[in-house]
mmCIF file of C-alpha atoms in Angstrom:
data_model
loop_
_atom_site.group_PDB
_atom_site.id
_atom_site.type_symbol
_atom_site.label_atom_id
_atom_site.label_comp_id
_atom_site.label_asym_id
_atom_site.label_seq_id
_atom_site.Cartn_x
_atom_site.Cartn_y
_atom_site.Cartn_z
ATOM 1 C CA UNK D 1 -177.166 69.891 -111.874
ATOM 2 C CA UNK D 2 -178.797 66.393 -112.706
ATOM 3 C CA UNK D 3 -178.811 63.909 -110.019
ATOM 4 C CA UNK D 4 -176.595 61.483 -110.032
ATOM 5 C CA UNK D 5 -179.311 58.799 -109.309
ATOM 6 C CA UNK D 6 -180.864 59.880 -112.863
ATOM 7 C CA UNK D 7 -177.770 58.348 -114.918
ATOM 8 C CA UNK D 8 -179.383 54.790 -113.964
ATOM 9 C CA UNK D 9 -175.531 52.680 -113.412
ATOM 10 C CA UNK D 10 -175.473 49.533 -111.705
ATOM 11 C CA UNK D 11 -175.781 46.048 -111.478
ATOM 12 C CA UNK D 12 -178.873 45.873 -110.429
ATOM 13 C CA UNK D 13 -180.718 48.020 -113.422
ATOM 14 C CA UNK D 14 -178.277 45.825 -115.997
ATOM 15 C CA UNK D 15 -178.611 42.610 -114.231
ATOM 16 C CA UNK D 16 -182.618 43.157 -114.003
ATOM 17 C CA UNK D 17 -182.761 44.469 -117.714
ATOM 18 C CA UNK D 18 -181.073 41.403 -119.027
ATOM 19 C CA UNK D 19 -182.765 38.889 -117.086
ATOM 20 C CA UNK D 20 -186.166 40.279 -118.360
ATOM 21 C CA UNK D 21 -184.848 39.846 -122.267
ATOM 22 C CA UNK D 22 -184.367 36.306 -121.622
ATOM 23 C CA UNK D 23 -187.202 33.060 -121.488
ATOM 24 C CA UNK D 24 -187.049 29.526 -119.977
ATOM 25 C CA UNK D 25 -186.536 27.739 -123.318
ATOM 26 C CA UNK D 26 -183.579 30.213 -124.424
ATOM 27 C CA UNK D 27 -181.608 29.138 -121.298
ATOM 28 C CA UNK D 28 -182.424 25.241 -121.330
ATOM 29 C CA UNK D 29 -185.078 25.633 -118.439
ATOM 30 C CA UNK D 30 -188.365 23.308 -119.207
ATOM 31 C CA UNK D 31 -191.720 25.116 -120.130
ATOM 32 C CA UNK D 32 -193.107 26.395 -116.904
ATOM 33 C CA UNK D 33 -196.591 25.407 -115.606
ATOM 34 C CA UNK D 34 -199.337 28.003 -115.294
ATOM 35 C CA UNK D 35 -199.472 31.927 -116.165
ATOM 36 C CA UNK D 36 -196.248 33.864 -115.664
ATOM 37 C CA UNK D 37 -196.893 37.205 -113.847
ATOM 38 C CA UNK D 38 -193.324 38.749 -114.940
ATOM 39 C CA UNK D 39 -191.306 38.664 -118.383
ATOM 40 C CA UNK D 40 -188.334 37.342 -118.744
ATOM 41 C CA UNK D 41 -186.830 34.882 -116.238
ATOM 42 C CA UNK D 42 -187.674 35.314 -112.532
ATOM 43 C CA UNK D 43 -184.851 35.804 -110.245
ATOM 44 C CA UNK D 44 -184.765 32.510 -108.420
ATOM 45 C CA UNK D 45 -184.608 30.576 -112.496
ATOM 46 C CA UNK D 46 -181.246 33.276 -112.369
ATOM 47 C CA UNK D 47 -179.662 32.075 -108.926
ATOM 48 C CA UNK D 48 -180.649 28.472 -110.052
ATOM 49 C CA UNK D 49 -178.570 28.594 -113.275
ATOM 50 C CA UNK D 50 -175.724 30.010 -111.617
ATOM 51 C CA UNK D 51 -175.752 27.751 -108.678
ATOM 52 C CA UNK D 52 -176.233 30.412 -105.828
ATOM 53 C CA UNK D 53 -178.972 30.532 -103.419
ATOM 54 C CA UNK D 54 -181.987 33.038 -104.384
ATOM 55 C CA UNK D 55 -181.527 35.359 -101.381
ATOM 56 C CA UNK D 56 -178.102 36.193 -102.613
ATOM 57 C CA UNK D 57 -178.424 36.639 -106.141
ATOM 58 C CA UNK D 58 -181.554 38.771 -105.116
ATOM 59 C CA UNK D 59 -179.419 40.706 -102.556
ATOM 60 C CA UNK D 60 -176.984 40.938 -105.554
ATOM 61 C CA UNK D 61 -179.944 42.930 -107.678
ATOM 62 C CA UNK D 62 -180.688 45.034 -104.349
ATOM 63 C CA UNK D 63 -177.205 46.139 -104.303
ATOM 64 C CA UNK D 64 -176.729 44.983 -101.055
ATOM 65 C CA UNK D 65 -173.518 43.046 -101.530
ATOM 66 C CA UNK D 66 -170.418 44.744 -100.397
ATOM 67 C CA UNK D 67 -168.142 42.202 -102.936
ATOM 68 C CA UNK D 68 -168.907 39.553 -105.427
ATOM 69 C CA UNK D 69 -166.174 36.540 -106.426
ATOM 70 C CA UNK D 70 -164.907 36.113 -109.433
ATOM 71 C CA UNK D 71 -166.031 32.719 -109.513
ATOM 72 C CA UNK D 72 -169.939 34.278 -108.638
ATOM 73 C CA UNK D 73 -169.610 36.578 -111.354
ATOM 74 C CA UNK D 74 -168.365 34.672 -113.932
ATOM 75 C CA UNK D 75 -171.352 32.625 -113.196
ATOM 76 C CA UNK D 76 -173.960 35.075 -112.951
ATOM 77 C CA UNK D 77 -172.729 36.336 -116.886
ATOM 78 C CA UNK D 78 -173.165 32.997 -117.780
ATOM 79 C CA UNK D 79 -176.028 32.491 -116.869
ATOM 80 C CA UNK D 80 -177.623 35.392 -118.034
ATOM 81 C CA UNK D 81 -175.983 34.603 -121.391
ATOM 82 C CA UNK D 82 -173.785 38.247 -121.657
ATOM 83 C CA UNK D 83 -171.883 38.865 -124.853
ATOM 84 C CA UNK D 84 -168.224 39.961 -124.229
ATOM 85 C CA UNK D 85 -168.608 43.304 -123.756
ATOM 86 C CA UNK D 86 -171.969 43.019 -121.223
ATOM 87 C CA UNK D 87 -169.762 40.819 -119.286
ATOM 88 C CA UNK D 88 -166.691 43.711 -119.206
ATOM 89 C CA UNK D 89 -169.488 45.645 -118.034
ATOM 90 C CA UNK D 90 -170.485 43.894 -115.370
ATOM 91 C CA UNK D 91 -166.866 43.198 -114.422
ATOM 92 C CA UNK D 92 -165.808 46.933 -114.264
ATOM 93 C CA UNK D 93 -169.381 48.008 -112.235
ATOM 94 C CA UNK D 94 -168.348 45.205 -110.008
ATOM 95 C CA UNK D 95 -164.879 46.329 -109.007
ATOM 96 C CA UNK D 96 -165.760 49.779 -108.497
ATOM 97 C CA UNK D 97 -163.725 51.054 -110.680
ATOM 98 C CA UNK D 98 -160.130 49.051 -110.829
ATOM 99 C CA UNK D 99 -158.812 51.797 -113.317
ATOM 100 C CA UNK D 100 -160.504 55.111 -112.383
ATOM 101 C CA UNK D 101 -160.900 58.305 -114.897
ATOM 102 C CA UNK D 102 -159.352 61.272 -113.961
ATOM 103 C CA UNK D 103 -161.312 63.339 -111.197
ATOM 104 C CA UNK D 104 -159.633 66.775 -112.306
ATOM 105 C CA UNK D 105 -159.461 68.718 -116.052
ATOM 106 C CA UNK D 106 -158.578 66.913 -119.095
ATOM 107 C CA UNK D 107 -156.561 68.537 -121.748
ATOM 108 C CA UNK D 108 -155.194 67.284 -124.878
ATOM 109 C CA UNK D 109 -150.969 66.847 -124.228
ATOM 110 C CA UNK D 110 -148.627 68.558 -126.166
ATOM 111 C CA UNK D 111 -147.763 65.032 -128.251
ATOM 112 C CA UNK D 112 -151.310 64.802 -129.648
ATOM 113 C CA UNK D 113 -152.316 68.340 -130.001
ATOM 114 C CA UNK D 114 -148.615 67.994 -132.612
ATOM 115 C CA UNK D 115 -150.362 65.014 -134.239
ATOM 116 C CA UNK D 116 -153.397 67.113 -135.253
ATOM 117 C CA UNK D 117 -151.636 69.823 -136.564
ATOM 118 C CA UNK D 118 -150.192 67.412 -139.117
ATOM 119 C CA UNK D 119 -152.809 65.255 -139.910
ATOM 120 C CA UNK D 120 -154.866 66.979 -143.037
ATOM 121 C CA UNK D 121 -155.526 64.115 -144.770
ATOM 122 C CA UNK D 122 -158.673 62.484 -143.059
ATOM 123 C CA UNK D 123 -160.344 63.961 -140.144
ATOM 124 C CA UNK D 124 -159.257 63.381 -136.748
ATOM 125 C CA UNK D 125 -161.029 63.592 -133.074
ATOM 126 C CA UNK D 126 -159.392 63.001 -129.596
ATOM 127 C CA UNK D 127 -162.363 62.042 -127.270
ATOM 128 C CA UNK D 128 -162.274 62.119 -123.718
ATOM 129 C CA UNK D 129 -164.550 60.291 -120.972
ATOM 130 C CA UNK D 130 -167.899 60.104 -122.153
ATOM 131 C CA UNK D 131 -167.527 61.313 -125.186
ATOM 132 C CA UNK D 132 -166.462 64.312 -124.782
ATOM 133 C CA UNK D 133 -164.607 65.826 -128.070
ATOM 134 C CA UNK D 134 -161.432 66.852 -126.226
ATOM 135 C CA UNK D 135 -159.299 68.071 -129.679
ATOM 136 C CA UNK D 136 -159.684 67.678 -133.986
ATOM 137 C CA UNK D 137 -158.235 68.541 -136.406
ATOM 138 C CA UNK D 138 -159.307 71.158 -139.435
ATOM 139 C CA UNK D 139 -160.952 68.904 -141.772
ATOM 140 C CA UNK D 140 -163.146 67.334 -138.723
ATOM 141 C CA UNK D 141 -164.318 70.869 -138.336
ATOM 142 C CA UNK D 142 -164.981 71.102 -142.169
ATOM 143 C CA UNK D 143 -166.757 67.960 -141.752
ATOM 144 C CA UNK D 144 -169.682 68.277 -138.665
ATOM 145 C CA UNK D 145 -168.664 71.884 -137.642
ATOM 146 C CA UNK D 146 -166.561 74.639 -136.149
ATOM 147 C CA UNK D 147 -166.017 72.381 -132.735
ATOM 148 C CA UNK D 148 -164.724 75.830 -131.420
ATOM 149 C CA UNK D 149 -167.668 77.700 -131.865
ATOM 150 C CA UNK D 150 -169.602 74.874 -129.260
ATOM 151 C CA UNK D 151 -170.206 75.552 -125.951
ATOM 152 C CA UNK D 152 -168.023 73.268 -123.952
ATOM 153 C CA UNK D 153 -170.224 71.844 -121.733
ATOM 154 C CA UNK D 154 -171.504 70.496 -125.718
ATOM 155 C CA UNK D 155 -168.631 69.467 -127.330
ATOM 156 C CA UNK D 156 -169.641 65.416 -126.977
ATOM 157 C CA UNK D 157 -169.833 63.339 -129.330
ATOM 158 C CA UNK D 158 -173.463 61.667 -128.064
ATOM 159 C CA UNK D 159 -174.563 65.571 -127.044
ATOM 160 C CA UNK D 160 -173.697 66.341 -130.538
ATOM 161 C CA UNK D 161 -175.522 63.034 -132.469
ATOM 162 C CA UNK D 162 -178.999 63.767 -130.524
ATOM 163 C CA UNK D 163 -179.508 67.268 -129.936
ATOM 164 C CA UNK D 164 -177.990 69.349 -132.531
ATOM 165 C CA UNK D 165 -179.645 69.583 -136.074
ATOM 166 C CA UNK D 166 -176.635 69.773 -138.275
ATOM 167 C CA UNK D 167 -174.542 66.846 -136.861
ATOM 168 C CA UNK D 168 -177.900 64.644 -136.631
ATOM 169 C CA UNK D 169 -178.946 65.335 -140.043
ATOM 170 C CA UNK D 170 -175.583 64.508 -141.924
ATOM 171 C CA UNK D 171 -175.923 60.691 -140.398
ATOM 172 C CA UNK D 172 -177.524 58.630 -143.056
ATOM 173 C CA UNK D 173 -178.146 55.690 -140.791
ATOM 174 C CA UNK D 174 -178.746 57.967 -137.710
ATOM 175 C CA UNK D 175 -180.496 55.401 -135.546
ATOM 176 C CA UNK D 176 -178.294 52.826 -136.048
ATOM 177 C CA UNK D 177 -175.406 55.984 -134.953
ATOM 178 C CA UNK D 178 -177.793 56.872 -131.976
ATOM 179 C CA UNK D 179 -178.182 53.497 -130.870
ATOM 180 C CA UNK D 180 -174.569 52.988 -130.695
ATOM 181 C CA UNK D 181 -173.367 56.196 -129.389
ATOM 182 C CA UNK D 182 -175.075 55.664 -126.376
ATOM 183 C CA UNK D 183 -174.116 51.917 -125.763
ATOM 184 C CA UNK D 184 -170.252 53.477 -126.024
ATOM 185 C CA UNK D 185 -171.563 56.311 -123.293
ATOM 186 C CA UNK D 186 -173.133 53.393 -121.000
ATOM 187 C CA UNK D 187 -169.926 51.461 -121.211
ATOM 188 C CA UNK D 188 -167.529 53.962 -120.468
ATOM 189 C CA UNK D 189 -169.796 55.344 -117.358
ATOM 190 C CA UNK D 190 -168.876 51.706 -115.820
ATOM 191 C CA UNK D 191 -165.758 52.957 -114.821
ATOM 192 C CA UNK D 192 -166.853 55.682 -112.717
ATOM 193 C CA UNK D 193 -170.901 55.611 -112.619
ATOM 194 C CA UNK D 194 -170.750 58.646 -110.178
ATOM 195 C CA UNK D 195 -169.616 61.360 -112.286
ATOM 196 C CA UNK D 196 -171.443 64.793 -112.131
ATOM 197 C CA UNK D 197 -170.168 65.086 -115.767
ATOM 198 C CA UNK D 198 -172.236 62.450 -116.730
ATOM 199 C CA UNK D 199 -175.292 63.113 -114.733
ATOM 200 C CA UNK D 200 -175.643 66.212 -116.305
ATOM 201 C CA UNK D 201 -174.731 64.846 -119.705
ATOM 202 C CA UNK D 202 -177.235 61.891 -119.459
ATOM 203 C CA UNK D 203 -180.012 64.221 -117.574
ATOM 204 C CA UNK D 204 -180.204 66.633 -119.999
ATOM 205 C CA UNK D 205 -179.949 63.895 -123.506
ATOM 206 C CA UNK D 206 -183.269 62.015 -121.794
ATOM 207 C CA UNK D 207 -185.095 65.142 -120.672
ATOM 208 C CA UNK D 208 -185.122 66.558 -124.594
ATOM 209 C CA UNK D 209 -184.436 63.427 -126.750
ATOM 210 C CA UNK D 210 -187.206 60.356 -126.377
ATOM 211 C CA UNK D 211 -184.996 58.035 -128.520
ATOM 212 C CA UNK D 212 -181.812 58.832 -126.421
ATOM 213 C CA UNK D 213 -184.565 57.674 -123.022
ATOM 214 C CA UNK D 214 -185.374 54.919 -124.530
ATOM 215 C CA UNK D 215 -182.082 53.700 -125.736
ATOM 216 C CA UNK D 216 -180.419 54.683 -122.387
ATOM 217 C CA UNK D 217 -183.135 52.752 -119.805
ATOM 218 C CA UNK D 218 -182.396 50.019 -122.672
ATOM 219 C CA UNK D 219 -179.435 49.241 -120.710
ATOM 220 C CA UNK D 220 -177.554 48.223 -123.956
ATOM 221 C CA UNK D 221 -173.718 48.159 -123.996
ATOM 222 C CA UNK D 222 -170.453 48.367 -126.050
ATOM 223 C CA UNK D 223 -166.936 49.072 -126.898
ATOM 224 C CA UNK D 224 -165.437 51.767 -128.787
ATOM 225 C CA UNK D 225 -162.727 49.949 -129.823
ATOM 226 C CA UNK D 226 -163.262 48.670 -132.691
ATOM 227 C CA UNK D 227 -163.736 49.995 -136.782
ATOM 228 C CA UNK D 228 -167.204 51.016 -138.170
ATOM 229 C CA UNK D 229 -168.063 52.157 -141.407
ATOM 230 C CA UNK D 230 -170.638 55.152 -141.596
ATOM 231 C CA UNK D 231 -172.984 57.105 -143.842
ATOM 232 C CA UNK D 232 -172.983 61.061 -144.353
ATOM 233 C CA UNK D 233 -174.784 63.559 -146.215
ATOM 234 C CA UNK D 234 -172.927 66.829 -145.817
ATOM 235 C CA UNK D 235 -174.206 70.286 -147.465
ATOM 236 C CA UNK D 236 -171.923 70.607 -149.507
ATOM 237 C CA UNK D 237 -169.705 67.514 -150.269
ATOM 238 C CA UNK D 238 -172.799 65.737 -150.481
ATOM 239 C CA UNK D 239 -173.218 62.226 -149.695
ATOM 240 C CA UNK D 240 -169.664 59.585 -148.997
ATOM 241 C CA UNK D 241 -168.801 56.936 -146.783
ATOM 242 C CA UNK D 242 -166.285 56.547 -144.324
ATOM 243 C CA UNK D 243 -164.440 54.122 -142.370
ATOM 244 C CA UNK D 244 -163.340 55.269 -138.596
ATOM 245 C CA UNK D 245 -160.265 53.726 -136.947
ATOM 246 C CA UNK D 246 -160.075 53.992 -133.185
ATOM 247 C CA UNK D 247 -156.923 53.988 -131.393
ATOM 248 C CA UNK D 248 -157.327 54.202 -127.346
ATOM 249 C CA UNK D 249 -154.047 55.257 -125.242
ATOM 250 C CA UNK D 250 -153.485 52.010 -123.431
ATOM 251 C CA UNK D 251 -151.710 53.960 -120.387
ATOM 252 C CA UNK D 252 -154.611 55.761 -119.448
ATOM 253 C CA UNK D 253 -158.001 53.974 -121.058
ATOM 254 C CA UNK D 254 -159.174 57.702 -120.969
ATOM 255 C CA UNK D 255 -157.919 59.394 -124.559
ATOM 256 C CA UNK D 256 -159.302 58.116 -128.061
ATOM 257 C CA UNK D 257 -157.934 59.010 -130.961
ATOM 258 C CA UNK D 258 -160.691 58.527 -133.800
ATOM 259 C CA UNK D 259 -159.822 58.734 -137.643
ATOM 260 C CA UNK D 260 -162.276 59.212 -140.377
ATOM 261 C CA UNK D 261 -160.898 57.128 -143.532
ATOM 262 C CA UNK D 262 -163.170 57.776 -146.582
ATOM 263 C CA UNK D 263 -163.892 54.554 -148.527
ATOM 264 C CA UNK D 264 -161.737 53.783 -152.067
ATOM 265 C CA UNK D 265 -164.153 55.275 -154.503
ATOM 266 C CA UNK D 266 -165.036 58.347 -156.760
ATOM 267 C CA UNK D 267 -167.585 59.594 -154.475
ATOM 268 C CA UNK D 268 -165.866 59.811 -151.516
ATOM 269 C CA UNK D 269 -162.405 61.480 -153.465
ATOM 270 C CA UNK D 270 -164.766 63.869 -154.547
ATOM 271 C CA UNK D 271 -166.791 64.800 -151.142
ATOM 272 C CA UNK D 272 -163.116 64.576 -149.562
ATOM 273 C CA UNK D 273 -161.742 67.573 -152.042
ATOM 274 C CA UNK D 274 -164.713 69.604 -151.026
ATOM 275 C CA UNK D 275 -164.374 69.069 -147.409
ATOM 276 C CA UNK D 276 -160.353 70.165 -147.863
ATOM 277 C CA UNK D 277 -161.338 73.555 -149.438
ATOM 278 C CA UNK D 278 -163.698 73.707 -147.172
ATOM 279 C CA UNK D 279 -161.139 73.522 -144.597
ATOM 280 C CA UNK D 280 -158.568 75.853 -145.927
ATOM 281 C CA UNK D 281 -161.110 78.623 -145.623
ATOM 282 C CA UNK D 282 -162.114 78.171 -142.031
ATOM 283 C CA UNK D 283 -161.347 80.685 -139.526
ATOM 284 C CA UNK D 284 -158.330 80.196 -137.043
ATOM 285 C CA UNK D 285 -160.743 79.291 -134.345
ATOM 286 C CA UNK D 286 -161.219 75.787 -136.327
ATOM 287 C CA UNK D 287 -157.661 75.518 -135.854
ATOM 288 C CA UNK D 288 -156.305 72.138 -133.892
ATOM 289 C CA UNK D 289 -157.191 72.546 -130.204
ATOM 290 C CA UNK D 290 -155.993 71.130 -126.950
ATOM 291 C CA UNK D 291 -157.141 73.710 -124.100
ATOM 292 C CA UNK D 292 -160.448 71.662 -123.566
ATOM 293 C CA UNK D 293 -161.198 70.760 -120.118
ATOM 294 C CA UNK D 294 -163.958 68.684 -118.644
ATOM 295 C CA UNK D 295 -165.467 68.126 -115.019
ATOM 296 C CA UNK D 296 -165.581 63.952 -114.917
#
């Protein structure tokens, strides 16, 4: 198993990482005088713009603060100029978790699993913490792949994206997918950074993919809440676009539902009746599922 240590969450990487993207002149701070030894803003230019003292905004880096105030924190963001979601971020490492993720199996409820089996008309994926792909429906299958044919420990959406072939090579803009799949995983391991799950997830996507490394130490974050539009090339619908809609379950903040709407146009009618015969002739296995369970 990976170390926990290895999945690189806290304040202190994020708050260091951010401070080093930013100079003197984007933060109102007059030229400085002489040869800088470090890029970025030093940590006293930090505590100075948020009106703390040095030692604790350095002690803040370190870790070594048991609590932070509101007031503090809101500060801090500022300073460092975070978007809205580095600053929920920063807010949900900070409170250690408020709303924690389930520390036993996740399977898909009875409600949902329903859902899928009537949904045929664009595909459908219920992810789980991190990613994981907890349920779909047949014409997801006929899309990536048979989802029940995947080891479990696999079945992730980011797993998926970097390390196998298939998925990777049907992404049109796949950088532009890689880049964002794992500022989604980095934002949903705020809420409970400790996770085994995710240790071995995020030891084993940096130890075989150098773009997934890079990306991760990158300490770049953000929601997956919101619509995006994606490219595919599939071997045998060929190439279509498609629109996903995500819809989290606001009582738990742990089960996404995430629809795949293709775009109004001839190409993508045409790739979508090819993935639906595709999908009639699938085996059972590729059937609706909601017996996955995974270790968070």
């Amino acid at each position: 198993m990976a170390d926990i240590s290895e999945a690189n969450i806290g304040l202190g990487p994020f708050l260091r990482a951010r401070r080093a993207e930013l100079t003197r002149d984007q933060v109102g701070l007059p030229p400085a005088a002489g040869i800088r030894r470090v890029s970025g803003l030093r940590r006293e230019e930090v505590a100075e713009l948020a009106g703390i003292s040095a030692d604790y905004y350095a002690r803040l880096e370190q870790g070594r603060l048991s609590s932070i105030s509101e007031y503090t924190l809101a500060a801090v963001c500022e300073a460092l100029r975070l978007n809205a979601d580095q600053e929920t971020y920063v807010r949900t490492l900070a409170r250690k978790p408020a709303i924690p993720m389930s520390n036993g199996d996740m399977t898909v409820d009875a409600s949902t699993r329903n859902l899928l089996a009537h949904l045929s008309d664009v595909p459908v994926l219920v992810l789980g913490p991190y990613l994981d792909i907890l349920g779909w429906n047949t014409l997801a299958s006929a899309l990536f792949l048979d989802f029940a044919q995947v080891p479990r420990e696999h079945r992730n959406l980011v797993w998926l994206a970097f390390l196998d072939a298939q998925v990777r090579a049907m992404y049109l803009d796949w950088e532009s997918v890689g880049r964002r799949c794992v500022a989604y995983l980095r934002m949903d391991a705020a809420r409970n950074p400790n996770s085994p799950r995710l240790a071995e997830l995020v030891g084993e996507l940096s130890a075989r993919d150098r773009d997934f490394h890079l990306w991760w130490t990158s300490q770049t974050v953000a929601h997956h809440n919101t619509s995006g539009r994606k490219r595919y090339r599939h071997p045998v619908a060929g190439e279509f676009t498609l629109d996903s809609q995500i819809y989290q379950r606001a009582e738990t903040h742990e089960t996404t539902l995430v629809f795949l709407v293709p775009t109004p146009n001839a190409q993508s009618r045409h790739a979508f009746s090819a993935l639906a015969r595709i999908a009639a002739s699938l085996p059972e296995s590729a059937a609706p599922l909601g017996d996955y369970q995974t270790r968070t």
